[in-house]
Coordinates of C-alpha atoms in Angstrom, one line a residue:
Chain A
X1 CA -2.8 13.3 -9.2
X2 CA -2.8 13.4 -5.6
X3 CA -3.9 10.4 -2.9
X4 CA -6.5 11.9 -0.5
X5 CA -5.8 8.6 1.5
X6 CA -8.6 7.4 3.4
X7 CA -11.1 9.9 3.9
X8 CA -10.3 12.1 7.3
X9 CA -8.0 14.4 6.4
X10 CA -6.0 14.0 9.1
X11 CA -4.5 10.6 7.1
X12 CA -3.4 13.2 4.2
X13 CA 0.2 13.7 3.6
X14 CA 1.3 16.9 4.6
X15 CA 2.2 17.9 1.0
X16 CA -1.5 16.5 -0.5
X17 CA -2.9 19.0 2.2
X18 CA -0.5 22.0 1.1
X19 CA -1.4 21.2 -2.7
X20 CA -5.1 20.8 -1.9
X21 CA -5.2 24.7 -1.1
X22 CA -2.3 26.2 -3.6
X23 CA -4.6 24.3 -6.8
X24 CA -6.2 26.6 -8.9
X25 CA -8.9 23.9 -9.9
X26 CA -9.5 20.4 -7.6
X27 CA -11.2 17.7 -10.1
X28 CA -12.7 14.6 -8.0
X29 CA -15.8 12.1 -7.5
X30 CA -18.2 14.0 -5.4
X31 CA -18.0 11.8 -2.5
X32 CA -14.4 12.2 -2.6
X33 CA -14.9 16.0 -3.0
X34 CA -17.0 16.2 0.1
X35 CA -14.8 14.2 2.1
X36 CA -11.8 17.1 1.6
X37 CA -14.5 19.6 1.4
X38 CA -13.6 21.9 4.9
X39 CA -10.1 22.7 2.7
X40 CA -11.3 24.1 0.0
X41 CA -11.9 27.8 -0.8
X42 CA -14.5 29.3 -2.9
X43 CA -11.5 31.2 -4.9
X44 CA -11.1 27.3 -6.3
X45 CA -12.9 26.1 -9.2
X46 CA -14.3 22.6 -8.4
X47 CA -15.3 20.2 -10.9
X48 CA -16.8 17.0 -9.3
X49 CA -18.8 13.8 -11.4
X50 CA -20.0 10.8 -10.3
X51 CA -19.3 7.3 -10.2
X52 CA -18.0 5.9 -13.5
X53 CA -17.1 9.3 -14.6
X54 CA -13.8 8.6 -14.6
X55 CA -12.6 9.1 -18.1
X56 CA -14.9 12.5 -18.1
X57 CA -12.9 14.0 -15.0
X58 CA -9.7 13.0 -16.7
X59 CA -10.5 14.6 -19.9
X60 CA -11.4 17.8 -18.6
X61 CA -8.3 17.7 -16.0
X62 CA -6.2 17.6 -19.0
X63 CA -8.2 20.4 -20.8
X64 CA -7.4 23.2 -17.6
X65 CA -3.7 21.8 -17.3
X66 CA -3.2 22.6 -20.8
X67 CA -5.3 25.7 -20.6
X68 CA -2.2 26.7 -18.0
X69 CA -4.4 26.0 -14.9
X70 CA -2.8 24.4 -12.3
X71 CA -5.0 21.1 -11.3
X72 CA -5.6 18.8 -8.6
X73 CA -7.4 15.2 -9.7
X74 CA -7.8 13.7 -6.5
X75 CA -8.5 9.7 -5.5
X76 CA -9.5 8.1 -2.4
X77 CA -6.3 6.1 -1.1
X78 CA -3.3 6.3 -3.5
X79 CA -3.9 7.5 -7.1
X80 CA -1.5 4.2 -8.2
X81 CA -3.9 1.7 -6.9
X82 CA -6.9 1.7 -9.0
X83 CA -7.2 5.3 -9.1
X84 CA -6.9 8.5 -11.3
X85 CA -2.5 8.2 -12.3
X86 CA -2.6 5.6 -14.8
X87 CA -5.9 6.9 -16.7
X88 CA -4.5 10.1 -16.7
X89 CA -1.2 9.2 -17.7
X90 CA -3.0 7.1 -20.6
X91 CA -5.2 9.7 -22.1
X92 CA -1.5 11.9 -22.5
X93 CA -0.1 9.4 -24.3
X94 CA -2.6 9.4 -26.7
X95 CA -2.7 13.2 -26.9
X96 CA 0.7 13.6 -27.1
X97 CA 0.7 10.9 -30.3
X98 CA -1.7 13.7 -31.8
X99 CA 0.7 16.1 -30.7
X100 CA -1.9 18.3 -28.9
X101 CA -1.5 20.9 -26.5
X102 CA -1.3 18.3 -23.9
X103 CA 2.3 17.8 -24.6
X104 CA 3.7 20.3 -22.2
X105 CA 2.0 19.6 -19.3
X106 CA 3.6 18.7 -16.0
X107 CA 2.2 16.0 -14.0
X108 CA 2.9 14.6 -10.4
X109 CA 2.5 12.0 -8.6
X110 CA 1.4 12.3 -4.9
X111 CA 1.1 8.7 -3.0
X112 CA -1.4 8.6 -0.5
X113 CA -2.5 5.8 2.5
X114 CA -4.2 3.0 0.7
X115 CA -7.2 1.3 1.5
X116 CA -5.3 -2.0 2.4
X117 CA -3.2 -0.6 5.0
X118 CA -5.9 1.6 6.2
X119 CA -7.8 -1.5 6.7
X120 CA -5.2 -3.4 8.1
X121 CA -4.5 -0.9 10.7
X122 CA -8.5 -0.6 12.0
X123 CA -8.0 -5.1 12.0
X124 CA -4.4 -5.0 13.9
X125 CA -2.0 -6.4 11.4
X126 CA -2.8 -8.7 9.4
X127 CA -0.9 -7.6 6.8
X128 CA 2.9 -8.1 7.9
X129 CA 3.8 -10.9 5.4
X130 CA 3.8 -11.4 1.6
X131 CA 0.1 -10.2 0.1
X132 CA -1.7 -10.0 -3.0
X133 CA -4.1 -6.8 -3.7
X134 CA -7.4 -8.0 -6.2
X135 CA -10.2 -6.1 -7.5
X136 CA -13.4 -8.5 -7.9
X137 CA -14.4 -5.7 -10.2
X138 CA -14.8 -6.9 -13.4
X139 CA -16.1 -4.2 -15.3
X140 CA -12.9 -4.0 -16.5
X141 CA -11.2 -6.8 -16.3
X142 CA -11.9 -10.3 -17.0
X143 CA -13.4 -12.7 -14.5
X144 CA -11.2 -15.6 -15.3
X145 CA -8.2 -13.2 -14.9
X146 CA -9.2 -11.9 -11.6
X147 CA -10.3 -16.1 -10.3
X148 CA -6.6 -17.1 -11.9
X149 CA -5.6 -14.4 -9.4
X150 CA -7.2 -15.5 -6.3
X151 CA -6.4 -19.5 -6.7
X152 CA -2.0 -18.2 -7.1
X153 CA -3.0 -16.1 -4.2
X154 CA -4.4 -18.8 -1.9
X155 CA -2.6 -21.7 -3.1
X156 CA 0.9 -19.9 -2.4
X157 CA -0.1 -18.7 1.1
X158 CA -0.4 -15.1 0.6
X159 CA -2.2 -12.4 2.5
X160 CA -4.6 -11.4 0.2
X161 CA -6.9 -7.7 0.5
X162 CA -9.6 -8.0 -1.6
X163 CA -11.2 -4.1 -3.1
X164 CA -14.4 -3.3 -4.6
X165 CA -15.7 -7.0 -3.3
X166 CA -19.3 -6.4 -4.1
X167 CA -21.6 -3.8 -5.5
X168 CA -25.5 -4.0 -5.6
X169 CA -24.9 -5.1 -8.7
X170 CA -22.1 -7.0 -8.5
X171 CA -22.9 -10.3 -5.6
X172 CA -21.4 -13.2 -6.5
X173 CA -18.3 -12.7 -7.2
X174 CA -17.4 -12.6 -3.4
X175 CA -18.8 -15.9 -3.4
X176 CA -16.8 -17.5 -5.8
X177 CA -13.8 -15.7 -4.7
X178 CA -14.3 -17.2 -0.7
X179 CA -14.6 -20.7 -2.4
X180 CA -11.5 -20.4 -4.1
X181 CA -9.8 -19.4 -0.7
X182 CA -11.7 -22.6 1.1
X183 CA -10.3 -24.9 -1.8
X184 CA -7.0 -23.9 -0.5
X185 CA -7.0 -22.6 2.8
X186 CA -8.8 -23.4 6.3
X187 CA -12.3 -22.6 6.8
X188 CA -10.8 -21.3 10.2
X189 CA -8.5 -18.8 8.5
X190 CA -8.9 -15.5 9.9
X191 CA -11.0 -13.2 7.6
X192 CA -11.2 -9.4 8.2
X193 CA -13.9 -6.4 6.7
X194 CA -13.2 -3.0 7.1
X195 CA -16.0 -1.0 5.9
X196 CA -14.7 2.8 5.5
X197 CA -11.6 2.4 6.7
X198 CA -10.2 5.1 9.0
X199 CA -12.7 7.6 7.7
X200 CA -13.9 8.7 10.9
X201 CA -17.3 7.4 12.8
X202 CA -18.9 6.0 9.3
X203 CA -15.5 2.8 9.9
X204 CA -17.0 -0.6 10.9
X205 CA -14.6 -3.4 11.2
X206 CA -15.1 -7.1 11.7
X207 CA -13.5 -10.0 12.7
X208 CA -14.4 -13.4 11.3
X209 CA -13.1 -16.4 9.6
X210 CA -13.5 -18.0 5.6
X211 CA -16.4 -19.8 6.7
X212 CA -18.3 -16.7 8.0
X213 CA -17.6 -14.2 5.9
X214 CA -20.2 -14.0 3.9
X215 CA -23.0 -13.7 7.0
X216 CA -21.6 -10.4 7.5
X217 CA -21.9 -6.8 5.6
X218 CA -19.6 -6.3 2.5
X219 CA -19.7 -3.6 0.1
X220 CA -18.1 -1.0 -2.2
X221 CA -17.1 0.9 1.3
X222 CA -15.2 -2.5 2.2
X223 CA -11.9 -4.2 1.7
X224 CA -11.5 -7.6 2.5
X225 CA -8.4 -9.1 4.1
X226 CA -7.6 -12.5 4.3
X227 CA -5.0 -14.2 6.3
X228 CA -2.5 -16.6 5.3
X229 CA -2.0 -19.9 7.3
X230 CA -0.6 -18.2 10.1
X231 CA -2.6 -15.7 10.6
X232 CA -4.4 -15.2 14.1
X233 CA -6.9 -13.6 16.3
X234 CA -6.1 -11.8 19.1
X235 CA -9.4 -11.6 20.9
X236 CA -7.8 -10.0 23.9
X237 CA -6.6 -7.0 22.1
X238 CA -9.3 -4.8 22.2
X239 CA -8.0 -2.5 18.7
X240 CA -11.7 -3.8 16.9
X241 CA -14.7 -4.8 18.4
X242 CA -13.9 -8.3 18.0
X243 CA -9.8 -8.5 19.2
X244 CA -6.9 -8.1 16.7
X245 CA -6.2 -9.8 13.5
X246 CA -2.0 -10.4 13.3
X247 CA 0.2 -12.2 10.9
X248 CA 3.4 -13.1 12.5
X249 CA 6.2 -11.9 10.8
X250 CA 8.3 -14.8 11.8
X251 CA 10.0 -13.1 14.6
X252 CA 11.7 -15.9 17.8
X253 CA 9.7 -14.6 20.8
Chain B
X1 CA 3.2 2.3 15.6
X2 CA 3.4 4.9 13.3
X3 CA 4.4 5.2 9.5
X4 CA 6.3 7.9 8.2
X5 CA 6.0 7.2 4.7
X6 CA 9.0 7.2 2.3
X7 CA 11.3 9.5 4.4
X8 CA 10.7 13.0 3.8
X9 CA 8.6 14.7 6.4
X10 CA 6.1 16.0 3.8
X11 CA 4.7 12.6 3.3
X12 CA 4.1 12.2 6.7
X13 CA -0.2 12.1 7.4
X14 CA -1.0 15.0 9.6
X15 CA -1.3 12.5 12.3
X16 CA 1.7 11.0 12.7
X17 CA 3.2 15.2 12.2
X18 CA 1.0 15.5 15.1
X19 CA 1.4 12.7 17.1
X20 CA 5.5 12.6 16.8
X21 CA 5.4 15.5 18.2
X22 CA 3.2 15.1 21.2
X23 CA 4.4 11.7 22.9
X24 CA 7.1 11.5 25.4
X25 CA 9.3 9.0 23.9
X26 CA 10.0 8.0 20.7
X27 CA 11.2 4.5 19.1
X28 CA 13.0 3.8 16.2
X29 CA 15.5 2.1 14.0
X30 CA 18.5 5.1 13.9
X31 CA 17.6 5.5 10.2
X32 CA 14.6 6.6 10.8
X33 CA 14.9 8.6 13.5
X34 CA 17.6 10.7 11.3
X35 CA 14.5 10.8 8.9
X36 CA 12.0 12.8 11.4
X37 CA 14.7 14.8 13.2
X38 CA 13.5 18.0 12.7
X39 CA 10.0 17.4 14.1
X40 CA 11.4 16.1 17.8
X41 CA 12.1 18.6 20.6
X42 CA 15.0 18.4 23.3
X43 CA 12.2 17.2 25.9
X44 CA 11.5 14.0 24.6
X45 CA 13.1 10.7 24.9
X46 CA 14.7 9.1 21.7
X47 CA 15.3 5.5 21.8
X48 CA 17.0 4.6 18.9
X49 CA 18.6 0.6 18.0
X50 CA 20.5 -0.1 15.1
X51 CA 19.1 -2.6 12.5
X52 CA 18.4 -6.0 12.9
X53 CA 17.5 -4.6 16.8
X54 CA 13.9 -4.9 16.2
X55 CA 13.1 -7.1 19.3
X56 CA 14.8 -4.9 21.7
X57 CA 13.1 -2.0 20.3
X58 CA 9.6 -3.3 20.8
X59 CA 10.3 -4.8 24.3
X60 CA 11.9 -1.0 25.4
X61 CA 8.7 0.9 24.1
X62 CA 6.5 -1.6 26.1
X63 CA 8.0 -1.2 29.0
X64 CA 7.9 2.8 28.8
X65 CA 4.5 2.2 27.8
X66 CA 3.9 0.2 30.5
X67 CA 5.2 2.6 32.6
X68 CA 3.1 5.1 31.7
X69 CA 4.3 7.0 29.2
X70 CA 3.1 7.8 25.6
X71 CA 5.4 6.1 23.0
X72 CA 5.4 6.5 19.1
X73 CA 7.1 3.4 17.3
X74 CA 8.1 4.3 14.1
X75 CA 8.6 2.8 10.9
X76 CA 9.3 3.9 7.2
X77 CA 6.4 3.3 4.9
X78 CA 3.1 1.5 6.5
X79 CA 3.9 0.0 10.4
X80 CA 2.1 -2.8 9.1
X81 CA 3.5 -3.9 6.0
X82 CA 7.0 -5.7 7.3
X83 CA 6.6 -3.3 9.9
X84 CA 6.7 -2.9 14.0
X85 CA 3.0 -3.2 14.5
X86 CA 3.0 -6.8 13.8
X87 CA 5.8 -7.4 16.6
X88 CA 4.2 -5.4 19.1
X89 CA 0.8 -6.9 19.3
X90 CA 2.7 -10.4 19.3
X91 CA 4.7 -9.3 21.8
X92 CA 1.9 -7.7 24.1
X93 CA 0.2 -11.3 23.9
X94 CA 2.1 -13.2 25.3
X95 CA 2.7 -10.7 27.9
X96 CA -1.0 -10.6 28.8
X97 CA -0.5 -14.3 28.9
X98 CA 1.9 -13.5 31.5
X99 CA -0.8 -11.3 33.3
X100 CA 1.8 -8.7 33.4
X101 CA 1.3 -4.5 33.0
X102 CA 1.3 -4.5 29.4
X103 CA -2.5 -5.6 30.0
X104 CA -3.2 -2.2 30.0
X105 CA -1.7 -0.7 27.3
X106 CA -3.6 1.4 24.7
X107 CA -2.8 0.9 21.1
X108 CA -3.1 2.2 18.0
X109 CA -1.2 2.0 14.7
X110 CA -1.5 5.1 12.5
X111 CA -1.1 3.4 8.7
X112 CA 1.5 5.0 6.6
X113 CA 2.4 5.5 2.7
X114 CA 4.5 2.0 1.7
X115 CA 7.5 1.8 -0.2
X116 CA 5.3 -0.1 -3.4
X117 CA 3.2 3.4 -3.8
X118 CA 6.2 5.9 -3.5
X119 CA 8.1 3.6 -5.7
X120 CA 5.1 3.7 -8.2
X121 CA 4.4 7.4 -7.8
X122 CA 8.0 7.7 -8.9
X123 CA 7.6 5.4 -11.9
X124 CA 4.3 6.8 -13.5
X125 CA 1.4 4.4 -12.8
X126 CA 2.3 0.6 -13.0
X127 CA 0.5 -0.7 -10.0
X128 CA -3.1 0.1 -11.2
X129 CA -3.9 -3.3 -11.8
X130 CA -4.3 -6.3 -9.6
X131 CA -0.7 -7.0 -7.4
X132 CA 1.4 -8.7 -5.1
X133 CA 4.2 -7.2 -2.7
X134 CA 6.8 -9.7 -1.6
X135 CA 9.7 -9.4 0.5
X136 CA 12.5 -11.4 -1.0
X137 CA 14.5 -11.2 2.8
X138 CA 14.2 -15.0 3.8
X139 CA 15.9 -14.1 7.2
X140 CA 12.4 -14.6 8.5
X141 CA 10.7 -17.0 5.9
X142 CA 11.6 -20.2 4.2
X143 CA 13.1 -19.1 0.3
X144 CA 10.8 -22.2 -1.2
X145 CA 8.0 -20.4 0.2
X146 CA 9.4 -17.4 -1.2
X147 CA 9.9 -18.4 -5.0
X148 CA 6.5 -20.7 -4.5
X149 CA 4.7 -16.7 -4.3
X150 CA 7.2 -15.4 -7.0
X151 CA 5.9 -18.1 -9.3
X152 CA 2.6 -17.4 -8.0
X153 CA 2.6 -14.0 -8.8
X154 CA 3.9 -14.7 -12.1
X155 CA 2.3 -17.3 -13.4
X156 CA -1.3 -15.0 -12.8
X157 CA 0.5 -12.2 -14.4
X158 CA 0.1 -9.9 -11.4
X159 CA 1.9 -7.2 -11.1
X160 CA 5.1 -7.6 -8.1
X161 CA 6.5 -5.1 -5.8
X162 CA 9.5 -6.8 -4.6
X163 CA 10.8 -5.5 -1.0
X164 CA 14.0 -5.9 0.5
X165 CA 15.1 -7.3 -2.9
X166 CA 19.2 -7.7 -2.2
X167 CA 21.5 -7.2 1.0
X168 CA 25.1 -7.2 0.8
X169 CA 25.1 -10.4 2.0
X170 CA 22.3 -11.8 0.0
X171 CA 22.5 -11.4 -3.4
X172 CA 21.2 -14.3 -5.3
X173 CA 17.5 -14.5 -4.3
X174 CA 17.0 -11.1 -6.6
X175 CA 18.7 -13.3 -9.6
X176 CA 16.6 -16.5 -8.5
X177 CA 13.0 -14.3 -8.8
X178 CA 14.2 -12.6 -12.0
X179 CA 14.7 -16.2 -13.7
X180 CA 10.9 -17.4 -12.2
X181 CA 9.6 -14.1 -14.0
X182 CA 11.2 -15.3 -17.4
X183 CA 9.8 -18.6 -17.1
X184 CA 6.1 -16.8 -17.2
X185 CA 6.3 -13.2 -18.4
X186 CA 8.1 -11.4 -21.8
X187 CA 12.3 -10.6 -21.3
X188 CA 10.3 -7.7 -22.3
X189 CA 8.2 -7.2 -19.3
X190 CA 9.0 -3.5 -17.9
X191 CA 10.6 -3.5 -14.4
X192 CA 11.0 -0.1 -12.8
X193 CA 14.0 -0.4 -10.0
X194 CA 13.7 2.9 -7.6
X195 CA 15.9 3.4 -4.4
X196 CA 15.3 5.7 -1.9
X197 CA 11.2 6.5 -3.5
X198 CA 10.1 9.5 -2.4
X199 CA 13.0 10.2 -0.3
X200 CA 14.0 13.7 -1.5
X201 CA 17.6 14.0 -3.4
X202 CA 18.4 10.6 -3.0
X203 CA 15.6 9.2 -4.9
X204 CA 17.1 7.4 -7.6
X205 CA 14.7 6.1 -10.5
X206 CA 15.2 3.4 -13.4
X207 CA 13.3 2.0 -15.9
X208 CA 14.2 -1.4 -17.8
X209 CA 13.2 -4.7 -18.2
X210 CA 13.2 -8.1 -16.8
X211 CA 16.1 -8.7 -19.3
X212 CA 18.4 -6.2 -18.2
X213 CA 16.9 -5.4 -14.6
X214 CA 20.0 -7.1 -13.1
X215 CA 22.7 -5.0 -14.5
X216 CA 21.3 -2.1 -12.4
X217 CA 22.0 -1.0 -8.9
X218 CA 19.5 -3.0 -6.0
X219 CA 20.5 -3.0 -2.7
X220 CA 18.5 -2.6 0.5
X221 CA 17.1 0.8 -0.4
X222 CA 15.7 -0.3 -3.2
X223 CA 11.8 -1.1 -4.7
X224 CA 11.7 -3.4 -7.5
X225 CA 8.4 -3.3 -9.5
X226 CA 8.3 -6.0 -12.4
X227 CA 4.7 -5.0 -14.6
X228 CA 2.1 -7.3 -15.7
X229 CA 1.7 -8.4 -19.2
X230 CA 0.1 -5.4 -20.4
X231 CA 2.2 -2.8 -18.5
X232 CA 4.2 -0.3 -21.2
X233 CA 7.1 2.5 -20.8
X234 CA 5.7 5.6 -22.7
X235 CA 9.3 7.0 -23.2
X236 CA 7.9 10.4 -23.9
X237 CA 6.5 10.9 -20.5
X238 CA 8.8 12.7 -18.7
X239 CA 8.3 11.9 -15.4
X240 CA 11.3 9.7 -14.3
X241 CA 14.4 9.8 -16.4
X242 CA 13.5 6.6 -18.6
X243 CA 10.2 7.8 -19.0
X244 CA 6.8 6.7 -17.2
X245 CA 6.0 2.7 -16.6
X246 CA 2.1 2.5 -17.0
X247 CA -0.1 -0.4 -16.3
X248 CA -3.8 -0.1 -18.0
X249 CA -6.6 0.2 -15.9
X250 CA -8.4 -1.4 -19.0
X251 CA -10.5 1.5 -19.9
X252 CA -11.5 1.6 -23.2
X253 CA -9.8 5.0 -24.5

C-alpha cells in the first residue's frame, strides 16, 4: 500500500518512486493512475477502477499477491488516512479467518504527504498547533458522528482540515459543518481551500474567513482548513494569491 | 522549510532529495542534520543549533536569506506540523513591519511525511478514520487547553496521535491524557506506542492498550496513537511485533 502523496511526483518518497517501477502489477483509481502515469512501464500489468471501486481493487490486489505477484495498491496522500491500508488490511483478516491463500502474503506500508499538510503548505501554515482531520463523507459514516466531531473540534480550539467537504451530491453538509464552527468560533476566523493541493498548475488556493467560505469553490479536489483562535492572515506574504494563513506556535518574538 | 519525513533518506519527496542538495546553506536542529548527512556536499554551509535553539535557527537562515543566498530549513516530519515554517513566516512579519531586507525573501515550504503517518504505517492502519494530533509539550501552550482537546478528542471518539508525549523532565502530562481517555473510551481501547517511526533500525513498535499503555517506554522519540472505539488489533497480522492496529473505514465487508 503505497502513498503517491499529492499528485506531482516530485512529492513522492523516494522509496514509493523506486517501488512504483520494481512492482510487477500497480492497482489504483484511474485518476490516481494517470497522475503516476510517466513511471510506469508497459512490462507492468495495470489494473485501474473508478470511484467507489474500492473494495473491487482491494479484492483483486489480494488475488495477484496471493497468486505470487508482487503488487502495488496506490492512494492519493497517505494510504493511512482514508485510503487503501486499512481496507486492505480488513479483507486479510477475513481471508485469513477462512484460512485462504491470502495468509502468507507480505504487506507494507508506505506513508506518503497527506492532503492536510499538502494544503497547509500551498496556505502558509496554518497548521502548526493541535488539529483535528474530518471527513464530511458520510457514506460511511454517520452524520451525527462526523457533527459530534466538528462541535469537540471547534469548541476546544483546534485547527481543524476538513476532506471530501462536498461532492455534487453531497452540498450541505459543508453548511452545517461552517455553522457548527460559527457557533463556536469567530466569523473572522481565518478559513483556507486548497483545491488540488500541490498537484501542479490544476492547485487553486484561497484565503477567506468562516463567514465567507461558502461564496467560494469547494469540492472533492478540496481540503478545508480552519484556524483556531489564533490563527492569522498574513496578507503581505505573497506564498497564495491572497497572503499567508499562520497559526502561531506560541513562540516569544 | 523543508520536511524530511521520518528520518531515513528514502522517505524524503524527490524534492526535498533535490532541493537539499542544491541550496547553499543548510539549517537545522543537529539531529536532523545527522539524519540527511549523506545527501550534503563539502561546499555547502551547515548551520546546525541544538534543541530548544529554534529561534536562533530561524533568525540565522533569514539573514543568509536575506543576504542572498538559497537556504533549506529543515525539519523531521511535515515543516508545518510543530514545525519551522510556522516560525519563519512569523518571524519575516514582523521584519517586513520593520521595512527591513527580509521584504524580499522568496518562500516556500515543501510539505513532508509527519510522525502520525509513519507511526501508523508502522502500526497497520489505525488512522483511517476521522482524527486529532496533539502535542502534549505545554512549553508553548497552556496544559488546561491541552487536556480541554484531550477530552475533546475523546469524548467524540476520534482517533489521537499524541506528539511529543513525555520529556525527561515532563512526565506526568502522558499519565494525565491517559486518565481523560479512560473517562470516555474502553481500558480496552488499542494504543499503538512507536519510537523512532520509520526511522530505520531504531524503529521500535508496540501494541497495547489504554490500560497498560503506561508501563511501556515513551519518551521524546516517541508517537502515541490511542484508536477510536471501533479500532481492533488483528494479532495474526504480522506486520509489527504485536500484530497490526486497524481502525475500520466502515465498509461493509
Amino acid at each position: 500500500m503505497i502513498g503517491i502523496g499529492p499528485g506531482d511526483i516530485e512529492y513522492l518518497s523516494l522509496k514509493a518512486y523506486k517501488l512504483l517501477q520494481q512492482v510487477e502489477v500497480v492497482v489504483g483509481y484511474t485518476t490516481y493512475i494517470e497522475l503516476i502515469d510517466e513511471l510506469l512501464s508497459p512490462d507492468q500489468q495495470i489494473i485501474s477502477t473508478g470511484m467507489g471501486g474500492e473494495k473491487e481493487r482491494a479484492e483483486k490486489a489480494i488475488a495477484r499477491a496471493a497468486g505470487g505477484q508482487s503488487v502495488a495498491v496506490i492512494s492519493s496522500g497517505d494510504p493511512g488516512i482514508y485510503g487503501m491500508a486499512g481496507l486492505i488490511l480488513e479483507i486479510l483478516k477475513r481471508r485469513k479467518e477462512k484460512k485462504s491463500a491470502a495468509d502468507s502474503i507480505e504487506v507494507e506500508i508506505v506513508p506518503g504527504i497527506t492532503a492536510s499538510t499538502a494544503s497547509a503548505a500551498a496556505l502558509g501554515a496554518p497548521l502548526m498547533h493541535d488539529h483535528a482531520v474530518i471527513s464530511l463523507s458520510d457514506l460511511l459514516t454517520p452524520w451525527d458522528k462526523i457533527k459530534k466531531r466538528i462541535k469537540a473540534a471547534a469548541s476546544s480550539d483546534m485547527i481543524t482540515a476538513l476532506y471530501n467537504p462536498r461532492s455534487s451530491q453531497r452540498t450541505e453538509q459543508i453548511k452545517i459543518a461552517r455553522d457548527i464552527f460559527l457557533d463556536h468560533c469567530s466569523p473572522e476566523t481565518p478559513a483556507g481551500i486548497v483545491r488540488s493541493a500541490r498537484r501542479g498548475e490544476d492547485e487553486e488556493v484561497v484565503i477567506t474567513c468562516l463567514k465567507n467560505m461558502l461564496d467560494h469553490r469547494i469540492d472533492m479536489l478540496s481540503t478545508v482548513i480552519i484556524g483556531n483562535s489564533s490563527t492569522y492572515v498574513d496578507e503581505g506574504m505573497m506564498l497564495a494569491e491572497d497572503g499567508a494563513m499562520i497559526t502561531p506556535r506560541g513562540y516569544e518574538l
